[in-house]
Structure formats: C-alpha cells, structure tokens
Amino acid sequence: MIAPQPSGASNYLPVRPDWLARGVEQALRPDLPIIDAHHHLWDRPNWRYLFDEYNADIAASGHNITASVFMQCQAMYRSDGPAEMRVVGETEFVNGVAAMSASGNYGPRRLCAGIIGHADPRLGDGVAPVLEAHLAAAPNRFRGIRHITVWDADRSLMNPLSAGPPGVLSDETFRKGFARLAPLGLLFDAWLFHPQIPELTELARAFPQTTIVLDHLGGIVRIGAYKDRRDEIFAGWSRSIRELATCGNVCVKLGGLGMRINGFGFEKDAPPSSEVLAETWRPYIETCIEAFGPQRCMFESNFPVDKGSYSYGTIWNAFKRLTRNAGDSDLTSLFSATAARVYGLAPHG
C-alpha cells in the first residue's frame, strides 16, 4: 500500500507502510540516548505527519529518543496579517506540540524541545521584528531560522515549495538580514545542494560569530545532471566539506540521505537493511566526522521526508553501525551532546 501523498509529490519518495513493514529490525544499543536533530511536522493535503505519527515512529523503533529539534517546513502559517509575519504561526504551532510532549502524558521524551522557524533575511533590517515575534512565541525553545537556498541549473531537481534564486548567500540585503541573527543569540540552518557549499563557506567566514548548521551533509545530488558521476561528485563534495570545516562556527548534520535527489535507490526492491545503509553511507559520514570532529557533528532522521526510503528504526541502527568503534565520548557527541549544545537542549531530555 502506498500512503496518499500531496500534490507535487514527485519531489518526495512515497511512503509505503506495507513496504516499510517488511524491513523491521530490533534496535541496537536501545539504551543509548539520542536527540533527533532534524525532523518535520506537517498536515499537507493527503499527507499528515504530526505529533502522533512522529511519536508512533519513535515508539515502534525501540530507540531511546530523549528529545528532538523541529525544522521549518512551511507548516501552519498564519492565514492573515502581514505576509512576512505569517511564518510565526509555525513556531506557535510547534511550541504547542512541544508543550504537549513536555507534559509527560505521552512519554518521557521531549519532542520539539528546539524549534527552527523561518524568517526571510532578504528583508534586510526588516527581518528583526519577525525574529523577535518568533522569540516571543516560543521564548524557551526558538533557536534560529532556516532559509532554504537550494538552486541548480537543472530545474528537475528543484522542489517548487522551496526553490530559490542563485547566489542568495552573497546578496547584500540577505547578509544585512543575516547579521541580525547573532545579536539575538540565534543560529542559521543551511539547506542547499552540494555545488553551493563554497558559497556557504564564504558566508561563514564573513560572519564568524554566527553559528551555522549544514543540513543533510550538504545536499549530495546524484540524479538529473549529476547522474552517473559518482566519483567526480564525491571528490568535489569532499573538498568542499573539508574547506567548510575550517570555519569553526559551522556544524554538520549527518543524515537526510534518503531523499529523491540523493539517488541511492533505497526505495527500490526490498527495504534496505541498516547494514546496507551503513556501508553505502560510510564514505560520506566518515568524511564529515573526520573533517568536523564528533563535537561538530550530529545525527538526524529527516523524517518524514526520508521515510520513503527506510523506517525510523532502521536509520538509527545504521548510524549505530557506523559508529560501532567510536569511544563513549564521541558517541555521546554524535547522538546527543552536539545537538544539545548547539540547540540549547538538555543532553538527555
């Protein structure tokens, strides 16, 4: 069975519950505390993934998820008011979900303990009231913004929900708005495609006091114009990652490799095992950990987007297999401490 998907869903791999059920695994190291550093909640036409669905995925996985970080996804915007302020509705919504979780009525975990919303830095100085409204809506949980800057000349790669013009990160007005983050103690989550990583490096060097978190290992693209160029793409991505890692204000999220653009083909045939995922991802994950160090790396689920390729339990088993030989301190950093420090969360909930 294929779960109903929203219009325009060609940008997402379809979620197939019956297919996913064929690949159920027992959780490895089930007591290891985990902070899921990146997930979404939404109620789109024919695609509902809210607190109950996310909590159910966690419970079924058997992994010890102690807390999570919500990532902006254009959910529950206000229906009226100034256009630039409507995005605050997402923070209001997620803060309510976080309060539900914090009640303890749904288990010990603290979901959405950190919230990343959206405000458009291209407003320049005008972004300040939007940031302040987010902080007022969730003063104990709002941690920063993500303004998606994905762009490529191959338009088939673009998601119409988040397509951006080229060169945004170097735009003067964008940078004027970006400069408003650090004084408010806010960070910036960056989502772009891997050819754009050098642009992020320039931004990070221009704003060394602003914490930047690179999502999904930098958006590795292996379809469309990038198909059948595996070795070339890996070499170029690796160089860009190592150069970006020289910026001490940048951290990286390890995950988000089950998307359509990644082109790994996990959605084909039987559901991939955690062993298959670990071996496929090893060069990418190990490159990032070597470049940034465990203290600047954090694991993420990217659910429900990645749910088209594997189950919640399988992805965390894969991460645990990838870190089988890591010491206790590095394990703690990768699975919880880095996310806790960067997003201002308690390490174990």
Short mmCIF file of C-alpha atoms in Angstrom, two decimals:
data_model
loop_
_atom_site.label_atom_id
_atom_site.label_comp_id
_atom_site.label_asym_id
_atom_site.label_seq_id
_atom_site.Cartn_x
_atom_site.Cartn_y
_atom_site.Cartn_z
CA MET A 1 0.00 0.00 0.00
CA ILE A 2 1.24 3.50 -0.81
CA ALA A 3 0.18 6.18 1.61
CA PRO A 4 -1.55 9.17 -0.01
CA GLN A 5 0.91 11.91 -0.92
CA PRO A 6 0.42 15.60 -1.57
CA SER A 7 0.13 17.26 -4.93
CA GLY A 8 3.60 17.91 -6.34
CA ALA A 9 4.87 14.84 -4.51
CA SER A 10 7.30 13.92 -7.30
CA ASN A 11 9.84 15.79 -5.17
CA TYR A 12 9.30 13.23 -2.39
CA LEU A 13 9.60 9.47 -2.39
CA PRO A 14 6.21 7.97 -1.47
CA VAL A 15 5.77 6.48 1.99
CA ARG A 16 4.64 2.84 1.76
CA PRO A 17 3.71 1.42 5.18
CA ASP A 18 3.37 -2.17 3.95
CA TRP A 19 6.75 -1.99 2.25
CA LEU A 20 8.41 -0.50 5.32
CA ALA A 21 6.94 -3.24 7.49
CA ARG A 22 8.98 -5.80 5.56
CA GLY A 23 12.21 -4.34 6.95
CA VAL A 24 11.56 -4.15 10.71
CA GLU A 25 14.71 -4.50 12.85
CA GLN A 26 15.34 -4.75 16.56
CA ALA A 27 17.01 -1.63 17.95
CA LEU A 28 20.77 -1.89 18.50
CA ARG A 29 22.05 -0.42 21.77
CA PRO A 30 18.50 0.61 22.74
CA ASP A 31 19.60 2.47 25.87
CA LEU A 32 21.84 4.96 24.02
CA PRO A 33 20.31 8.45 24.48
CA ILE A 34 19.53 10.15 21.18
CA ILE A 35 18.48 13.67 20.26
CA ASP A 36 16.94 13.66 16.80
CA ALA A 37 18.49 16.85 15.46
CA HIS A 38 16.17 17.34 12.49
CA HIS A 39 12.58 16.37 11.76
CA HIS A 40 9.38 17.95 10.46
CA LEU A 41 5.71 18.02 11.39
CA TRP A 42 3.05 18.94 8.86
CA ASP A 43 -0.52 18.42 7.75
CA ARG A 44 -0.40 18.78 3.99
CA PRO A 45 -3.15 17.66 1.59
CA ASN A 46 -3.21 13.85 1.88
CA TRP A 47 -0.02 13.75 3.96
CA ARG A 48 -0.35 14.06 7.72
CA TYR A 49 2.73 13.78 9.94
CA LEU A 50 2.07 15.39 13.27
CA PHE A 51 2.90 14.63 16.91
CA ASP A 52 1.04 11.31 16.98
CA GLU A 53 2.68 9.98 13.81
CA TYR A 54 6.17 11.03 14.84
CA ASN A 55 5.75 9.72 18.38
CA ALA A 56 4.47 6.41 16.97
CA ASP A 57 7.52 6.04 14.72
CA ILE A 58 9.79 6.62 17.71
CA ALA A 59 7.92 4.18 19.95
CA ALA A 60 7.93 1.45 17.29
CA SER A 61 11.65 1.89 16.65
CA GLY A 62 12.77 0.86 20.14
CA HIS A 63 15.44 3.59 20.18
CA ASN A 64 15.91 5.92 23.14
CA ILE A 65 14.95 9.27 21.63
CA THR A 66 15.13 11.72 24.53
CA ALA A 67 14.44 14.96 22.65
CA SER A 68 14.18 16.41 19.16
CA VAL A 69 14.67 19.55 17.10
CA PHE A 70 11.85 20.67 14.81
CA MET A 71 12.90 22.04 11.43
CA GLN A 72 10.85 24.58 9.47
CA CYS A 73 8.76 23.14 6.68
CA GLN A 74 6.12 25.79 5.91
CA ALA A 75 3.64 24.25 8.36
CA MET A 76 0.68 26.06 9.94
CA TYR A 77 1.49 29.58 8.79
CA ARG A 78 -0.97 32.25 9.87
CA SER A 79 -3.75 32.82 7.38
CA ASP A 80 -3.78 36.60 7.75
CA GLY A 81 -1.70 39.55 8.88
CA PRO A 82 1.45 40.97 7.27
CA ALA A 83 2.94 38.44 4.84
CA GLU A 84 6.38 38.45 6.45
CA MET A 85 4.86 37.69 9.88
CA ARG A 86 2.69 34.75 8.84
CA VAL A 87 5.64 32.37 9.27
CA VAL A 88 5.41 32.91 13.04
CA GLY A 89 2.35 30.66 13.01
CA GLU A 90 4.66 27.68 12.53
CA THR A 91 6.54 28.47 15.72
CA GLU A 92 3.28 28.98 17.61
CA PHE A 93 2.05 25.59 16.39
CA VAL A 94 5.25 23.71 17.21
CA ASN A 95 5.57 25.33 20.62
CA GLY A 96 2.13 23.89 21.41
CA VAL A 97 3.28 20.44 20.29
CA ALA A 98 6.38 20.81 22.46
CA ALA A 99 4.17 21.70 25.43
CA MET A 100 2.14 18.54 24.84
CA SER A 101 5.31 16.48 24.91
CA ALA A 102 6.69 18.30 27.94
CA SER A 103 3.55 17.41 29.90
CA GLY A 104 4.84 13.86 30.22
CA ASN A 105 1.44 12.47 29.26
CA TYR A 106 2.90 10.94 26.10
CA GLY A 107 6.12 9.51 27.48
CA PRO A 108 9.39 10.85 28.87
CA ARG A 109 10.84 12.21 25.63
CA ARG A 110 10.78 15.95 24.92
CA LEU A 111 9.87 16.38 21.28
CA CYS A 112 10.38 19.74 19.55
CA ALA A 113 12.48 20.92 22.51
CA GLY A 114 14.28 23.13 19.99
CA ILE A 115 12.48 24.98 17.21
CA ILE A 116 13.92 26.29 13.95
CA GLY A 117 11.47 28.51 12.10
CA HIS A 118 11.62 30.75 9.07
CA ALA A 119 12.22 34.44 8.57
CA ASP A 120 13.43 35.88 5.29
CA PRO A 121 16.86 37.54 5.62
CA ARG A 122 16.16 39.25 2.29
CA LEU A 123 14.01 41.64 4.32
CA GLY A 124 17.28 43.15 5.47
CA ASP A 125 16.88 45.06 8.73
CA GLY A 126 13.16 44.41 8.39
CA VAL A 127 13.70 40.80 9.45
CA ALA A 128 14.30 41.88 13.06
CA PRO A 129 10.59 42.20 14.04
CA VAL A 130 9.93 38.73 12.60
CA LEU A 131 12.76 37.20 14.63
CA GLU A 132 11.54 38.96 17.75
CA ALA A 133 8.00 37.65 17.15
CA HIS A 134 9.34 34.08 16.90
CA LEU A 135 11.18 34.56 20.19
CA ALA A 136 8.05 35.91 21.82
CA ALA A 137 6.04 32.93 20.55
CA ALA A 138 8.49 30.34 21.96
CA PRO A 139 10.98 32.09 24.25
CA ASN A 140 12.30 28.87 25.76
CA ARG A 141 12.51 26.86 22.53
CA PHE A 142 13.07 29.07 19.49
CA ARG A 143 16.69 28.71 18.40
CA GLY A 144 17.01 30.15 14.91
CA ILE A 145 15.88 30.06 11.30
CA ARG A 146 16.34 28.17 8.11
CA HIS A 147 16.01 30.00 4.81
CA ILE A 148 16.28 27.39 2.07
CA THR A 149 18.70 28.37 -0.70
CA VAL A 150 18.69 25.25 -2.90
CA TRP A 151 19.26 26.11 -6.55
CA ASP A 152 20.57 24.34 -9.62
CA ALA A 153 20.51 24.96 -13.33
CA ASP A 154 18.80 21.56 -13.68
CA ARG A 155 15.25 22.58 -12.79
CA SER A 156 14.15 18.95 -12.46
CA LEU A 157 15.97 18.88 -9.11
CA MET A 158 14.02 21.74 -7.63
CA ASN A 159 11.18 21.47 -5.16
CA PRO A 160 8.67 24.22 -6.03
CA LEU A 161 7.92 24.60 -2.31
CA SER A 162 11.46 25.77 -1.64
CA ALA A 163 13.19 26.72 -4.89
CA GLY A 164 15.44 29.73 -4.55
CA PRO A 165 17.25 32.05 -6.94
CA PRO A 166 21.02 31.60 -7.40
CA GLY A 167 23.57 33.48 -5.32
CA VAL A 168 21.32 34.35 -2.39
CA LEU A 169 24.00 33.81 0.27
CA SER A 170 26.15 36.59 -1.19
CA ASP A 171 23.28 39.04 -1.67
CA GLU A 172 23.90 42.29 0.21
CA THR A 173 20.37 42.62 1.57
CA PHE A 174 20.31 38.96 2.60
CA ARG A 175 23.52 39.48 4.55
CA LYS A 176 22.11 42.55 6.23
CA GLY A 177 19.24 40.42 7.50
CA PHE A 178 21.57 37.54 8.34
CA ALA A 179 23.56 39.90 10.55
CA ARG A 180 20.52 40.21 12.80
CA LEU A 181 20.77 36.59 13.99
CA ALA A 182 23.85 36.57 16.23
CA PRO A 183 22.88 39.60 18.36
CA LEU A 184 19.68 37.75 19.26
CA GLY A 185 21.55 34.53 20.03
CA LEU A 186 20.03 32.79 17.01
CA LEU A 187 21.62 30.34 14.58
CA PHE A 188 21.14 29.55 10.90
CA ASP A 189 20.33 26.13 9.45
CA ALA A 190 21.54 25.88 5.85
CA TRP A 191 19.88 23.70 3.22
CA LEU A 192 21.44 23.80 -0.22
CA PHE A 193 22.87 21.48 -2.89
CA HIS A 194 26.47 20.32 -2.70
CA PRO A 195 27.77 22.58 -5.54
CA GLN A 196 26.68 25.54 -3.37
CA ILE A 197 28.78 24.60 -0.32
CA PRO A 198 31.59 27.05 -1.27
CA GLU A 199 29.01 29.87 -1.11
CA LEU A 200 28.17 28.84 2.45
CA THR A 201 31.87 28.79 3.32
CA GLU A 202 32.15 32.42 2.21
CA LEU A 203 29.13 33.33 4.33
CA ALA A 204 30.53 31.55 7.38
CA ARG A 205 33.83 33.39 7.05
CA ALA A 206 32.03 36.72 6.72
CA PHE A 207 30.02 36.06 9.92
CA PRO A 208 32.30 34.09 12.27
CA GLN A 209 30.12 34.91 15.31
CA THR A 210 27.02 33.30 13.79
CA THR A 211 26.52 29.57 14.29
CA ILE A 212 25.65 27.81 11.05
CA VAL A 213 24.40 24.22 10.81
CA LEU A 214 24.77 22.47 7.46
CA ASP A 215 21.80 20.19 6.84
CA HIS A 216 21.93 16.74 5.24
CA LEU A 217 25.72 16.59 4.72
CA GLY A 218 25.43 19.43 2.24
CA GLY A 219 22.77 18.14 -0.15
CA ILE A 220 24.54 15.47 -2.19
CA VAL A 221 22.87 15.32 -5.62
CA ARG A 222 23.25 12.18 -7.75
CA ILE A 223 20.32 12.41 -10.18
CA GLY A 224 19.47 14.56 -13.19
CA ALA A 225 22.54 16.39 -14.46
CA TYR A 226 24.60 14.67 -11.74
CA LYS A 227 23.64 11.09 -12.59
CA ASP A 228 26.45 8.59 -13.28
CA ARG A 229 29.13 10.96 -11.94
CA ARG A 230 29.57 9.27 -8.57
CA ASP A 231 33.35 9.51 -8.18
CA GLU A 232 33.55 13.07 -9.50
CA ILE A 233 30.73 14.21 -7.22
CA PHE A 234 32.22 12.56 -4.16
CA ALA A 235 35.63 14.12 -4.80
CA GLY A 236 34.21 17.62 -5.26
CA TRP A 237 31.86 17.31 -2.28
CA SER A 238 34.72 16.05 -0.08
CA ARG A 239 36.91 19.04 -0.95
CA SER A 240 34.06 21.45 -0.22
CA ILE A 241 33.25 19.76 3.10
CA ARG A 242 36.86 19.92 4.29
CA GLU A 243 37.12 23.58 3.35
CA LEU A 244 33.86 24.39 5.12
CA ALA A 245 35.06 22.54 8.20
CA THR A 246 37.87 25.09 8.60
CA CYS A 247 35.13 27.50 9.74
CA GLY A 248 34.81 26.89 13.45
CA ASN A 249 31.30 28.36 13.56
CA VAL A 250 29.87 25.60 11.33
CA CYS A 251 28.44 22.24 12.40
CA VAL A 252 27.00 19.49 10.18
CA LYS A 253 24.01 17.17 10.36
CA LEU A 254 24.61 13.57 9.40
CA GLY A 255 21.52 12.22 7.68
CA GLY A 256 18.98 13.21 5.07
CA LEU A 257 20.41 10.70 2.59
CA GLY A 258 17.12 9.01 1.78
CA MET A 259 15.78 11.78 -0.42
CA ARG A 260 15.00 11.63 -4.13
CA ILE A 261 17.91 13.89 -5.02
CA ASN A 262 20.46 11.58 -3.40
CA GLY A 263 19.81 8.88 -5.98
CA PHE A 264 20.85 5.93 -3.83
CA GLY A 265 17.80 3.92 -4.91
CA PHE A 266 16.90 2.69 -1.44
CA GLU A 267 13.22 2.84 -2.37
CA LYS A 268 13.60 0.03 -4.91
CA ASP A 269 13.11 -3.67 -4.29
CA ALA A 270 13.03 -4.67 -0.60
CA PRO A 271 13.54 -2.13 2.20
CA PRO A 272 17.27 -1.65 2.80
CA SER A 273 18.74 -3.12 5.96
CA SER A 274 20.74 -1.00 8.37
CA GLU A 275 23.85 -2.89 7.22
CA VAL A 276 23.23 -1.78 3.61
CA LEU A 277 22.62 1.81 4.65
CA ALA A 278 25.74 1.90 6.82
CA GLU A 279 28.04 0.56 4.13
CA THR A 280 26.54 2.83 1.45
CA TRP A 281 26.85 5.93 3.60
CA ARG A 282 30.18 5.17 5.25
CA PRO A 283 32.40 7.30 2.95
CA TYR A 284 30.15 10.32 3.39
CA ILE A 285 29.58 10.02 7.13
CA GLU A 286 33.23 9.28 7.90
CA THR A 287 34.42 12.18 5.74
CA CYS A 288 32.25 14.61 7.71
CA ILE A 289 33.23 13.24 11.11
CA GLU A 290 36.91 13.34 10.16
CA ALA A 291 36.63 16.91 8.87
CA PHE A 292 34.43 18.44 11.59
CA GLY A 293 35.12 16.14 14.53
CA PRO A 294 32.34 14.50 16.57
CA GLN A 295 31.86 17.70 18.61
CA ARG A 296 30.55 19.46 15.49
CA CYS A 297 28.51 16.57 14.05
CA MET A 298 25.02 15.39 14.95
CA PHE A 299 22.75 12.66 13.61
CA GLU A 300 19.31 13.46 12.20
CA SER A 301 16.33 11.45 10.95
CA ASN A 302 14.91 13.97 8.44
CA PHE A 303 11.52 12.34 8.95
CA PRO A 304 9.04 12.09 7.39
CA VAL A 305 10.92 13.00 4.19
CA ASP A 306 13.33 10.07 4.45
CA LYS A 307 10.53 7.68 5.39
CA GLY A 308 10.13 6.96 1.68
CA SER A 309 13.42 5.03 1.82
CA TYR A 310 13.55 3.31 5.23
CA SER A 311 11.93 3.09 8.65
CA TYR A 312 12.80 5.19 11.68
CA GLY A 313 14.28 2.21 13.48
CA THR A 314 16.47 1.22 10.54
CA ILE A 315 18.09 4.63 10.12
CA TRP A 316 19.18 4.79 13.77
CA ASN A 317 20.52 1.24 13.58
CA ALA A 318 22.56 2.31 10.56
CA PHE A 319 24.04 5.24 12.47
CA LYS A 320 24.91 2.94 15.36
CA ARG A 321 26.62 0.51 13.00
CA LEU A 322 28.63 3.37 11.52
CA THR A 323 29.89 4.33 14.98
CA ARG A 324 30.47 0.82 16.31
CA ASN A 325 34.13 1.54 17.04
CA ALA A 326 33.66 5.04 18.45
CA GLY A 327 34.54 5.80 22.05
CA ASP A 328 31.91 6.75 24.60
CA SER A 329 32.68 10.46 24.40
CA ASP A 330 32.40 10.55 20.61
CA LEU A 331 29.19 8.51 20.70
CA THR A 332 27.66 10.96 23.14
CA SER A 333 28.63 13.90 20.95
CA LEU A 334 27.26 12.39 17.75
CA PHE A 335 23.98 11.12 19.16
CA SER A 336 23.08 13.81 21.68
CA ALA A 337 25.68 16.23 23.08
CA THR A 338 26.42 18.20 19.90
CA ALA A 339 22.72 18.77 19.23
CA ALA A 340 22.14 19.63 22.88
CA ARG A 341 24.91 22.22 22.89
CA VAL A 342 24.13 23.78 19.51
CA TYR A 343 20.37 23.96 20.07
CA GLY A 344 20.50 24.70 23.78
CA LEU A 345 18.83 21.48 24.97
CA ALA A 346 19.36 19.28 27.99
CA PRO A 347 21.60 16.40 26.80
CA HIS A 348 19.23 13.64 27.92
CA GLY A 349 15.87 15.36 27.58
#
